[in-house]
Structure formats: structure tokens, C-alpha cells
PDB file of C-alpha atoms in Angstrom:
ATOM      1  CA  MET A   1       0.000   0.000   0.000  1.00 91.00           C
ATOM      2  CA  ALA A   2       2.856   2.373   0.827  1.00 92.00           C
ATOM      3  CA  CYS A   3       4.944   1.378  -2.187  1.00 94.00           C
ATOM      4  CA  LYS A   4       5.823   4.421  -4.287  1.00 95.00           C
ATOM      5  CA  GLY A   5       6.946   2.348  -7.255  1.00 96.00           C
ATOM      6  CA  ARG A   6       5.673  -1.000  -8.464  1.00 96.00           C
ATOM      7  CA  VAL A   7       5.205  -4.437  -6.994  1.00 97.00           C
ATOM      8  CA  ILE A   8       7.769  -6.601  -8.797  1.00 98.00           C
ATOM      9  CA  VAL A   9       6.661 -10.241  -8.863  1.00 98.00           C
ATOM     10  CA  SER A  10       8.971 -13.105  -9.758  1.00 98.00           C
ATOM     11  CA  GLY A  11       9.094 -16.880  -9.679  1.00 96.00           C
ATOM     12  CA  ILE A  12      10.193 -19.841 -11.788  1.00 95.00           C
ATOM     13  CA  GLY A  13       8.152 -22.622 -13.379  1.00 95.00           C
ATOM     14  CA  LYS A  14       4.583 -22.920 -12.171  1.00 95.00           C
ATOM     15  CA  SER A  15       5.283 -20.303  -9.506  1.00 96.00           C
ATOM     16  CA  GLY A  16       6.233 -17.989 -12.355  1.00 96.00           C
ATOM     17  CA  HIS A  17       2.936 -18.585 -14.130  1.00 97.00           C
ATOM     18  CA  ILE A  18       1.051 -17.848 -10.916  1.00 97.00           C
ATOM     19  CA  GLY A  19       3.255 -14.805 -10.379  1.00 97.00           C
ATOM     20  CA  ARG A  20       2.322 -13.412 -13.773  1.00 97.00           C
ATOM     21  CA  LYS A  21      -1.337 -13.725 -12.891  1.00 97.00           C
ATOM     22  CA  ILE A  22      -0.827 -12.054  -9.507  1.00 98.00           C
ATOM     23  CA  ALA A  23       1.021  -9.158 -11.144  1.00 97.00           C
ATOM     24  CA  ALA A  24      -1.717  -8.791 -13.747  1.00 95.00           C
ATOM     25  CA  THR A  25      -4.459  -8.804 -11.107  1.00 95.00           C
ATOM     26  CA  LEU A  26      -2.659  -6.227  -8.978  1.00 95.00           C
ATOM     27  CA  ALA A  27      -2.054  -3.959 -11.962  1.00 93.00           C
ATOM     28  CA  SER A  28      -5.678  -4.147 -13.103  1.00 88.00           C
ATOM     29  CA  THR A  29      -7.033  -3.299  -9.653  1.00 90.00           C
ATOM     30  CA  GLY A  30      -5.080  -0.156  -8.856  1.00 89.00           C
ATOM     31  CA  THR A  31      -1.712  -1.473  -7.641  1.00 93.00           C
ATOM     32  CA  PRO A  32       1.051  -0.926 -10.241  1.00 94.00           C
ATOM     33  CA  ALA A  33       2.803  -4.271 -10.707  1.00 96.00           C
ATOM     34  CA  TYR A  34       5.124  -6.012 -13.139  1.00 95.00           C
ATOM     35  CA  PHE A  35       6.395  -9.573 -13.555  1.00 97.00           C
ATOM     36  CA  VAL A  36      10.155  -9.988 -13.980  1.00 97.00           C
ATOM     37  CA  HIS A  37      11.447 -13.382 -15.139  1.00 96.00           C
ATOM     38  CA  ALA A  38      14.048 -14.514 -12.627  1.00 94.00           C
ATOM     39  CA  THR A  39      16.498 -15.858 -15.225  1.00 94.00           C
ATOM     40  CA  GLU A  40      16.259 -12.743 -17.381  1.00 95.00           C
ATOM     41  CA  ALA A  41      16.819 -10.658 -14.257  1.00 94.00           C
ATOM     42  CA  SER A  42      20.300 -12.157 -14.010  1.00 93.00           C
ATOM     43  CA  HIS A  43      20.990 -10.988 -17.565  1.00 94.00           C
ATOM     44  CA  GLY A  44      20.025  -7.333 -17.322  1.00 93.00           C
ATOM     45  CA  ASP A  45      16.400  -7.227 -16.230  1.00 95.00           C
ATOM     46  CA  LEU A  46      17.448  -6.361 -12.683  1.00 95.00           C
ATOM     47  CA  GLY A  47      17.460  -2.850 -14.108  1.00 95.00           C
ATOM     48  CA  MET A  48      13.651  -3.052 -14.090  1.00 95.00           C
ATOM     49  CA  ILE A  49      13.681  -3.137 -10.282  1.00 96.00           C
ATOM     50  CA  GLY A  50      14.039   0.299  -8.704  1.00 95.00           C
ATOM     51  CA  PRO A  51      14.580   1.543  -5.143  1.00 95.00           C
ATOM     52  CA  ASP A  52      10.925   2.587  -4.786  1.00 96.00           C
ATOM     53  CA  ASP A  53       9.648  -0.876  -5.703  1.00 97.00           C
ATOM     54  CA  VAL A  54       8.651  -3.858  -3.588  1.00 97.00           C
ATOM     55  CA  CYS A  55       9.603  -7.397  -4.632  1.00 98.00           C
ATOM     56  CA  LEU A  56       7.200 -10.307  -4.192  1.00 98.00           C
ATOM     57  CA  LEU A  57       9.159 -13.530  -4.734  1.00 98.00           C
ATOM     58  CA  ILE A  58       7.427 -16.905  -4.997  1.00 98.00           C
ATOM     59  CA  SER A  59       8.999 -20.304  -4.376  1.00 97.00           C
ATOM     60  CA  ASN A  60       7.127 -23.176  -2.767  1.00 95.00           C
ATOM     61  CA  SER A  61      10.382 -24.782  -1.606  1.00 94.00           C
ATOM     62  CA  GLY A  62      12.030 -21.453  -0.855  1.00 95.00           C
ATOM     63  CA  GLU A  63      15.225 -22.777  -2.431  1.00 96.00           C
ATOM     64  CA  THR A  64      14.789 -21.715  -6.078  1.00 94.00           C
ATOM     65  CA  ALA A  65      18.327 -20.905  -7.222  1.00 94.00           C
ATOM     66  CA  GLU A  66      17.185 -18.632 -10.052  1.00 95.00           C
ATOM     67  CA  LEU A  67      15.783 -16.150  -7.512  1.00 96.00           C
ATOM     68  CA  ARG A  68      19.177 -15.685  -5.877  1.00 96.00           C
ATOM     69  CA  ASP A  69      20.265 -12.648  -7.886  1.00 96.00           C
ATOM     70  CA  ILE A  70      16.986 -10.834  -7.277  1.00 97.00           C
ATOM     71  CA  VAL A  71      17.337 -11.535  -3.558  1.00 97.00           C
ATOM     72  CA  TYR A  72      20.873 -10.117  -3.582  1.00 96.00           C
ATOM     73  CA  HIS A  73      19.672  -7.107  -5.561  1.00 96.00           C
ATOM     74  CA  THR A  74      16.966  -6.300  -2.999  1.00 96.00           C
ATOM     75  CA  GLN A  75      19.494  -6.569  -0.181  1.00 96.00           C
ATOM     76  CA  ARG A  76      22.094  -4.434  -1.966  1.00 95.00           C
ATOM     77  CA  PHE A  77      19.672  -1.571  -2.657  1.00 95.00           C
ATOM     78  CA  SER A  78      17.469  -1.963   0.448  1.00 96.00           C
ATOM     79  CA  ILE A  79      14.411  -2.870  -1.623  1.00 97.00           C
ATOM     80  CA  PRO A  80      11.676  -4.439   0.549  1.00 97.00           C
ATOM     81  CA  MET A  81      11.182  -8.109  -0.282  1.00 98.00           C
ATOM     82  CA  ILE A  82       8.159 -10.285   0.433  1.00 98.00           C
ATOM     83  CA  GLY A  83       8.588 -14.038   0.284  1.00 98.00           C
ATOM     84  CA  ILE A  84       5.843 -16.571  -0.433  1.00 98.00           C
ATOM     85  CA  SER A  85       6.774 -20.158   0.412  1.00 97.00           C
ATOM     86  CA  SER A  86       5.526 -23.189   2.318  1.00 95.00           C
ATOM     87  CA  LYS A  87       8.941 -23.552   4.020  1.00 95.00           C
ATOM     88  CA  SER A  88       9.302 -20.966   6.761  1.00 94.00           C
ATOM     89  CA  GLY A  89      12.948 -21.897   7.390  1.00 95.00           C
ATOM     90  CA  SER A  90      13.986 -21.802   3.710  1.00 96.00           C
ATOM     91  CA  THR A  91      16.689 -19.589   2.239  1.00 96.00           C
ATOM     92  CA  LEU A  92      14.109 -17.321   0.607  1.00 96.00           C
ATOM     93  CA  MET A  93      12.077 -16.834   3.776  1.00 97.00           C
ATOM     94  CA  LYS A  94      15.183 -16.147   5.889  1.00 97.00           C
ATOM     95  CA  ALA A  95      16.151 -13.393   3.446  1.00 97.00           C
ATOM     96  CA  ALA A  96      12.651 -11.925   3.197  1.00 97.00           C
ATOM     97  CA  ASP A  97      11.660  -8.752   5.012  1.00 97.00           C
ATOM     98  CA  HIS A  98       8.071  -9.990   5.130  1.00 97.00           C
ATOM     99  CA  ARG A  99       7.078 -13.662   5.076  1.00 97.00           C
ATOM    100  CA  LEU A 100       3.810 -15.094   3.797  1.00 97.00           C
ATOM    101  CA  THR A 101       3.991 -18.762   4.678  1.00 97.00           C
ATOM    102  CA  LEU A 102       1.683 -21.166   2.879  1.00 95.00           C
ATOM    103  CA  PRO A 103       0.201 -24.170   4.697  1.00 93.00           C
ATOM    104  CA  ALA A 104       2.356 -27.260   4.241  1.00 86.00           C
ATOM    105  CA  CYS A 105      -0.269 -29.242   2.329  1.00 91.00           C
ATOM    106  CA  PRO A 106       0.535 -32.197   0.043  1.00 92.00           C
ATOM    107  CA  GLU A 107       0.220 -31.698  -3.697  1.00 93.00           C
ATOM    108  CA  ALA A 108      -3.052 -33.005  -5.117  1.00 94.00           C
ATOM    109  CA  CYS A 109      -1.503 -34.894  -8.021  1.00 89.00           C
ATOM    110  CA  PRO A 110      -1.335 -38.749  -7.768  1.00 92.00           C
ATOM    111  CA  ILE A 111       2.443 -38.792  -7.342  1.00 91.00           C
ATOM    112  CA  GLY A 112       2.554 -35.804  -4.988  1.00 87.00           C
ATOM    113  CA  LEU A 113       5.064 -33.876  -7.079  1.00 88.00           C
ATOM    114  CA  ALA A 114       3.330 -31.703  -9.685  1.00 92.00           C
ATOM    115  CA  PRO A 115       2.580 -28.199  -8.365  1.00 92.00           C
ATOM    116  CA  THR A 116      -1.183 -28.272  -7.819  1.00 94.00           C
ATOM    117  CA  THR A 117      -2.195 -27.561  -4.244  1.00 95.00           C
ATOM    118  CA  SER A 118       0.730 -25.183  -3.764  1.00 95.00           C
ATOM    119  CA  THR A 119      -0.049 -23.153  -6.884  1.00 96.00           C
ATOM    120  CA  THR A 120      -3.727 -22.930  -5.949  1.00 97.00           C
ATOM    121  CA  LEU A 121      -2.825 -21.671  -2.473  1.00 97.00           C
ATOM    122  CA  THR A 122      -0.408 -19.116  -3.931  1.00 97.00           C
ATOM    123  CA  LEU A 123      -3.012 -17.892  -6.406  1.00 97.00           C
ATOM    124  CA  ALA A 124      -5.593 -17.524  -3.639  1.00 97.00           C
ATOM    125  CA  LEU A 125      -3.101 -15.587  -1.516  1.00 97.00           C
ATOM    126  CA  GLY A 126      -2.278 -13.273  -4.433  1.00 97.00           C
ATOM    127  CA  ASP A 127      -5.959 -12.623  -5.065  1.00 97.00           C
ATOM    128  CA  ALA A 128      -6.490 -11.946  -1.359  1.00 97.00           C
ATOM    129  CA  LEU A 129      -3.694  -9.364  -1.428  1.00 97.00           C
ATOM    130  CA  ALA A 130      -5.209  -7.682  -4.482  1.00 95.00           C
ATOM    131  CA  VAL A 131      -8.682  -7.574  -2.947  1.00 95.00           C
ATOM    132  CA  ALA A 132      -7.353  -6.220   0.356  1.00 96.00           C
ATOM    133  CA  LEU A 133      -5.546  -3.442  -1.527  1.00 94.00           C
ATOM    134  CA  MET A 134      -8.691  -2.655  -3.517  1.00 92.00           C
ATOM    135  CA  GLU A 135     -10.622  -2.236  -0.275  1.00 93.00           C
ATOM    136  CA  ARG A 136      -7.921  -0.068   1.306  1.00 93.00           C
ATOM    137  CA  ARG A 137      -7.736   2.142  -1.789  1.00 90.00           C
ATOM    138  CA  GLY A 138     -11.508   2.434  -2.126  1.00 90.00           C
ATOM    139  CA  PHE A 139     -11.177   1.073  -5.663  1.00 81.00           C
ATOM    140  CA  ALA A 140     -14.571   1.667  -7.334  1.00 76.00           C
ATOM    141  CA  PRO A 141     -16.249   0.346 -10.497  1.00 70.00           C
ATOM    142  CA  LYS A 142     -15.351   3.551 -12.350  1.00 67.00           C
ATOM    143  CA  ASP A 143     -11.678   2.933 -11.516  1.00 66.00           C
ATOM    144  CA  PHE A 144     -11.990  -0.634 -12.757  1.00 69.00           C
ATOM    145  CA  GLY A 145     -13.316   0.712 -16.050  1.00 62.00           C
ATOM    146  CA  VAL A 146     -10.202   2.865 -16.510  1.00 64.00           C
ATOM    147  CA  TYR A 147      -8.002  -0.253 -16.571  1.00 64.00           C
ATOM    148  CA  HIS A 148     -10.416  -2.390 -18.622  1.00 57.00           C
ATOM    149  CA  PRO A 149     -11.396  -0.310 -21.683  1.00 59.00           C
ATOM    150  CA  GLY A 150     -11.492  -3.269 -24.052  1.00 60.00           C
ATOM    151  CA  GLY A 151     -13.551  -6.409 -24.455  1.00 56.00           C
ATOM    152  CA  LYS A 152     -16.652  -7.427 -22.562  1.00 56.00           C
ATOM    153  CA  LEU A 153     -15.508  -5.952 -19.255  1.00 56.00           C
ATOM    154  CA  GLY A 154     -14.727  -2.624 -20.875  1.00 61.00           C
ATOM    155  CA  ALA A 155     -18.145  -2.467 -22.513  1.00 58.00           C
ATOM    156  CA  GLN A 156     -19.892  -3.244 -19.248  1.00 65.00           C
ATOM    157  CA  MET A 157     -18.011  -0.466 -17.461  1.00 67.00           C
ATOM    158  CA  ARG A 158     -18.731   2.288 -19.984  1.00 78.00           C
ATOM    159  CA  SER A 159     -21.150   5.062 -19.156  1.00 83.00           C
ATOM    160  CA  VAL A 160     -23.924   6.589 -21.232  1.00 90.00           C
ATOM    161  CA  ALA A 161     -21.753   9.693 -21.701  1.00 91.00           C
ATOM    162  CA  ASP A 162     -19.180   7.535 -23.519  1.00 87.00           C
ATOM    163  CA  LEU A 163     -21.707   6.316 -26.090  1.00 89.00           C
ATOM    164  CA  MET A 164     -24.348   9.012 -26.512  1.00 93.00           C
ATOM    165  CA  HIS A 165     -24.792  11.434 -29.418  1.00 94.00           C
ATOM    166  CA  SER A 166     -24.691  15.093 -28.443  1.00 93.00           C
ATOM    167  CA  GLY A 167     -24.455  18.645 -29.760  1.00 92.00           C
ATOM    168  CA  ASP A 168     -25.803  19.193 -33.247  1.00 91.00           C
ATOM    169  CA  ALA A 169     -26.815  15.537 -33.482  1.00 92.00           C
ATOM    170  CA  LEU A 170     -29.680  16.086 -31.032  1.00 93.00           C
ATOM    171  CA  PRO A 171     -33.194  16.275 -32.563  1.00 92.00           C
ATOM    172  CA  VAL A 172     -34.475  19.065 -30.263  1.00 94.00           C
ATOM    173  CA  LEU A 173     -37.329  21.506 -30.921  1.00 94.00           C
ATOM    174  CA  ASP A 174     -39.522  23.833 -28.887  1.00 93.00           C
ATOM    175  CA  ASP A 175     -42.721  22.073 -27.882  1.00 91.00           C
ATOM    176  CA  ASP A 176     -44.898  24.496 -29.869  1.00 91.00           C
ATOM    177  CA  ALA A 177     -43.103  23.684 -33.138  1.00 92.00           C
ATOM    178  CA  PRO A 178     -45.247  22.775 -36.180  1.00 92.00           C
ATOM    179  CA  MET A 179     -45.403  19.118 -37.158  1.00 91.00           C
ATOM    180  CA  ALA A 180     -43.565  19.819 -40.419  1.00 92.00           C
ATOM    181  CA  ASP A 181     -40.498  20.810 -38.383  1.00 93.00           C
ATOM    182  CA  VAL A 182     -40.899  17.745 -36.177  1.00 91.00           C
ATOM    183  CA  LEU A 183     -40.950  15.402 -39.160  1.00 92.00           C
ATOM    184  CA  LEU A 184     -37.895  17.101 -40.624  1.00 92.00           C
ATOM    185  CA  ALA A 185     -35.971  16.807 -37.355  1.00 90.00           C
ATOM    186  CA  MET A 186     -36.892  13.145 -36.908  1.00 91.00           C
ATOM    187  CA  THR A 187     -35.839  12.338 -40.471  1.00 90.00           C
ATOM    188  CA  SER A 188     -32.658  14.394 -40.689  1.00 91.00           C
ATOM    189  CA  LYS A 189     -31.201  13.338 -37.346  1.00 90.00           C
ATOM    190  CA  GLY A 190     -31.906   9.662 -37.957  1.00 89.00           C
ATOM    191  CA  PHE A 191     -33.050   8.597 -34.481  1.00 90.00           C
ATOM    192  CA  GLY A 192     -36.773   8.365 -35.173  1.00 88.00           C
ATOM    193  CA  VAL A 193     -37.518  10.685 -32.262  1.00 92.00           C
ATOM    194  CA  CYS A 194     -37.815  14.377 -31.567  1.00 94.00           C
ATOM    195  CA  ILE A 195     -37.109  15.829 -28.118  1.00 95.00           C
ATOM    196  CA  LEU A 196     -39.373  18.700 -27.125  1.00 95.00           C
ATOM    197  CA  VAL A 197     -38.303  21.420 -24.733  1.00 94.00           C
ATOM    198  CA  ARG A 198     -39.845  24.458 -23.099  1.00 93.00           C
ATOM    199  CA  ASP A 199     -37.332  27.041 -21.890  1.00 94.00           C
ATOM    200  CA  GLY A 200     -34.665  24.413 -22.432  1.00 94.00           C
ATOM    201  CA  ILE A 201     -36.343  21.861 -20.144  1.00 95.00           C
ATOM    202  CA  ILE A 202     -37.592  18.558 -21.556  1.00 95.00           C
ATOM    203  CA  SER A 203     -41.364  18.616 -21.897  1.00 94.00           C
ATOM    204  CA  GLY A 204     -41.946  15.561 -24.080  1.00 93.00           C
ATOM    205  CA  VAL A 205     -40.749  13.323 -26.866  1.00 94.00           C
ATOM    206  CA  ILE A 206     -42.295  12.335 -30.176  1.00 93.00           C
ATOM    207  CA  THR A 207     -41.607   8.884 -31.590  1.00 90.00           C
ATOM    208  CA  ASP A 208     -42.714   7.060 -34.705  1.00 88.00           C
ATOM    209  CA  GLY A 209     -45.363   5.407 -32.561  1.00 88.00           C
ATOM    210  CA  ASP A 210     -46.745   8.796 -31.497  1.00 88.00           C
ATOM    211  CA  LEU A 211     -47.047   9.788 -35.141  1.00 91.00           C
ATOM    212  CA  ARG A 212     -48.966   6.636 -36.034  1.00 89.00           C
ATOM    213  CA  ARG A 213     -51.323   7.073 -33.100  1.00 89.00           C
ATOM    214  CA  ASN A 214     -52.132  10.635 -34.164  1.00 88.00           C
ATOM    215  CA  MET A 215     -52.375  10.412 -37.947  1.00 88.00           C
ATOM    216  CA  ASP A 216     -55.819  12.023 -38.050  1.00 87.00           C
ATOM    217  CA  GLY A 217     -55.183  15.738 -38.633  1.00 86.00           C
ATOM    218  CA  LEU A 218     -51.503  15.310 -37.759  1.00 87.00           C
ATOM    219  CA  MET A 219     -50.137  18.237 -39.764  1.00 90.00           C
ATOM    220  CA  GLU A 220     -52.581  20.674 -38.189  1.00 87.00           C
ATOM    221  CA  ARG A 221     -51.370  19.959 -34.671  1.00 87.00           C
ATOM    222  CA  ARG A 222     -48.512  21.409 -32.653  1.00 88.00           C
ATOM    223  CA  ALA A 223     -45.662  19.221 -31.398  1.00 91.00           C
ATOM    224  CA  LEU A 224     -46.751  18.899 -27.779  1.00 89.00           C
ATOM    225  CA  ASP A 225     -50.259  17.826 -28.829  1.00 89.00           C
ATOM    226  CA  VAL A 226     -48.973  14.427 -29.974  1.00 89.00           C
ATOM    227  CA  ALA A 227     -45.967  14.021 -27.690  1.00 91.00           C
ATOM    228  CA  THR A 228     -45.419  11.549 -24.880  1.00 89.00           C
ATOM    229  CA  LYS A 229     -45.100  13.593 -21.696  1.00 90.00           C
ATOM    230  CA  LYS A 230     -42.437  12.717 -19.088  1.00 86.00           C
ATOM    231  CA  PRO A 231     -40.356  10.512 -21.405  1.00 89.00           C
ATOM    232  CA  ALA A 232     -37.791   8.037 -20.099  1.00 87.00           C
ATOM    233  CA  SER A 233     -34.373   9.587 -19.578  1.00 92.00           C
ATOM    234  CA  VAL A 234     -31.063   8.774 -17.917  1.00 93.00           C
ATOM    235  CA  PRO A 235     -28.190  10.911 -16.588  1.00 95.00           C
ATOM    236  CA  PRO A 236     -24.856  10.959 -18.449  1.00 93.00           C
ATOM    237  CA  ASP A 237     -23.136   8.970 -15.698  1.00 90.00           C
ATOM    238  CA  CYS A 238     -25.623   6.111 -15.938  1.00 90.00           C
ATOM    239  CA  SER A 239     -23.837   2.853 -16.745  1.00 86.00           C
ATOM    240  CA  ALA A 240     -24.339   1.341 -20.180  1.00 86.00           C
ATOM    241  CA  PRO A 241     -25.822  -1.920 -18.795  1.00 86.00           C
ATOM    242  CA  GLU A 242     -28.363   0.075 -16.741  1.00 89.00           C
ATOM    243  CA  ALA A 243     -29.384   2.002 -19.842  1.00 90.00           C
ATOM    244  CA  LEU A 244     -29.794  -1.233 -21.774  1.00 89.00           C
ATOM    245  CA  ALA A 245     -31.949  -2.675 -18.995  1.00 90.00           C
ATOM    246  CA  LEU A 246     -34.220   0.392 -19.139  1.00 91.00           C
ATOM    247  CA  LEU A 247     -34.547   0.161 -22.919  1.00 90.00           C
ATOM    248  CA  ASN A 248     -35.510  -3.502 -22.655  1.00 91.00           C
ATOM    249  CA  ALA A 249     -37.931  -2.950 -19.784  1.00 91.00           C
ATOM    250  CA  ARG A 250     -39.810  -0.235 -21.656  1.00 89.00           C
ATOM    251  CA  ALA A 251     -39.463  -1.762 -25.123  1.00 89.00           C
ATOM    252  CA  LEU A 252     -37.690   1.369 -26.389  1.00 89.00           C
ATOM    253  CA  THR A 253     -34.952   1.871 -28.941  1.00 89.00           C
ATOM    254  CA  VAL A 254     -33.888   5.392 -27.929  1.00 91.00           C
ATOM    255  CA  LEU A 255     -33.204   7.047 -24.568  1.00 92.00           C
ATOM    256  CA  ILE A 256     -32.902  10.747 -23.832  1.00 94.00           C
ATOM    257  CA  VAL A 257     -29.867  11.709 -21.783  1.00 95.00           C
ATOM    258  CA  ALA A 258     -30.669  14.593 -19.440  1.00 95.00           C
ATOM    259  CA  ASP A 259     -28.614  16.613 -16.957  1.00 94.00           C
ATOM    260  CA  ALA A 260     -29.597  17.377 -13.368  1.00 94.00           C
ATOM    261  CA  GLY A 261     -31.837  20.225 -14.554  1.00 94.00           C
ATOM    262  CA  ASN A 262     -33.710  17.918 -16.981  1.00 94.00           C
ATOM    263  CA  ARG A 263     -32.122  19.554 -19.999  1.00 95.00           C
ATOM    264  CA  PRO A 264     -31.283  17.287 -22.962  1.00 95.00           C
ATOM    265  CA  VAL A 265     -27.560  16.647 -23.372  1.00 95.00           C
ATOM    266  CA  GLY A 266     -27.601  13.512 -25.500  1.00 94.00           C
ATOM    267  CA  VAL A 267     -29.427  10.683 -27.225  1.00 94.00           C
ATOM    268  CA  LEU A 268     -28.590   7.016 -26.811  1.00 93.00           C
ATOM    269  CA  HIS A 269     -29.767   4.445 -29.350  1.00 91.00           C
ATOM    270  CA  LEU A 270     -29.996   0.730 -28.740  1.00 90.00           C
ATOM    271  CA  HIS A 271     -27.625   0.195 -31.656  1.00 90.00           C
ATOM    272  CA  ASP A 272     -24.975   2.287 -29.866  1.00 88.00           C
ATOM    273  CA  LEU A 273     -25.047  -0.183 -27.004  1.00 86.00           C
ATOM    274  CA  LEU A 274     -24.944  -3.197 -29.294  1.00 85.00           C
ATOM    275  CA  ARG A 275     -21.993  -1.816 -31.260  1.00 84.00           C
ATOM    276  CA  ALA A 276     -20.119  -1.251 -27.994  1.00 79.00           C
ATOM    277  CA  GLY A 277     -20.709  -4.868 -26.977  1.00 78.00           C
ATOM    278  CA  VAL A 278     -23.041  -4.099 -24.079  1.00 77.00           C
ATOM    279  CA  VAL A 279     -25.204  -7.217 -24.299  1.00 67.00           C
TER     280      VAL A 279
END
């Protein structure tokens, strides 16, 4: 938590694979982290480890020879070192500034040799560290979204403001506008809706459905005469999945995005959500 640099994780073999995952989980949850391969460290990658870093070294036996140079490096430059091992009296744990000792459980494989139980315990411990740091940092969903902009997770973390159409793209008219202007706005903007305002405040919305329900004498009416009053709207900081849920619940294809004063600031179409992968 107090580290000013990065958490440098290292290990060899299966411990190395688990270490990579721990580093990735830390980095994606607000704790800068990087995996350094122990063998490569002995051939120049020690330069990746700085005095503001913390080293997290993993070895179930605590006797992994390839970690030796990293251990010496931490001692030479007074870099805090955390050891993870099931052997509390091992060389690694004796050298460590902080010791996280795993339970001495037998491996689950039939011959008792393949790293199975030990790697699972190490992975669980790494995840526990990451979660504890998230709680201490107050790491929120919006922070998670910053580190996960791509793929399914990124889509789920996006807000309406990220996807909405705004500015000149908005089909907005005063609520006393003639129907000819309404039809032009609905057609030219391409959303199939027209947002009506009075003194800048949303007073209604006209959809294709409203037009069909009011075909009799339509062109002689004013906009508000055929509008749906109190239309569904969401704030810009609404999450994309919440917006999708509202569209589905109300069988809508378009949502108005309104600010705290109920002024229109954007339009969100169902297709915008689908293109972004919010499904």
C-alpha cells in the first residue's frame, strides 16, 4: 500500500505462471505491478527493479536458485522483499523482510510432485492481497473501467456519456413547433424521435409510434399535442448496462440523456449499445 513504485513479482516454473497472474491482477485493480522473469533478471532485467519498488518472490520450496540474484539485488539496494513459500525456514524466507507462509499441504496430483495444491494456495493468496488493496484504496467500479477499456468488461463499465450522441446531433425543438419541423428533425437526425423542450427543459418526446397514433389531422397539430409527456431519460453517468436494462424494460430503442436540470444533453440508441458490446 505504501509502495511508491511498483510491486515486482517473480518466480520460476509454475510459480512464475502464478506470479504473472498475480502481477496482472494487482495492476488491473489499482496497484502498479510487473512480472520480472528470474532468469532474465540475471541478464540485465534487474534494471527493471528500482529503489521505490517492492519485490514479491514466490517459491514453494524457498530454495529456487534462479531467484538468488533478485534476492541479492533487494538486499544491496534496500528494496523491501516479500517471500511466499511453504517452508518458513527456507533460504528465501530467511532473506525476506516480510514472510507469507503457505500451509504445508501435500500436492493433489497422484504422485505428490506436480505443483497443484501449492499453486492454488499461492493464487488464492495473491488474489487476497489484491482484494485487500482494492478495499484499502476504495477502488470503485469507475476505476476498474479505466483499466479495462477493451472487451466485454470494458463495454460493461462504460457510461452513457461515452456512447451518446450530443451537440448538433440532437433532434431538439420547442414544444410548440409545427409538425412539419418535427418530421424534418426526426428524419434528418436519424433517431426516429424528436425531443421537445420548453425554456430548455424537456417537456416531451415524439416517436414514430406517437405519429402513427395521431395520424388524423396530424399536420394541423402542434408538437406537444402528440408528444409523450415525461419521457424516459437517464443521466450521463448512468452505466451502459443500466441504460440497456431500461430500454428492454420499456421496449424502447432510444433514450434521452438529461442533466440534473432535466435539460437534454444527448441521445442514446440501442444500436450504440450493441456496437459497444453491451449485451
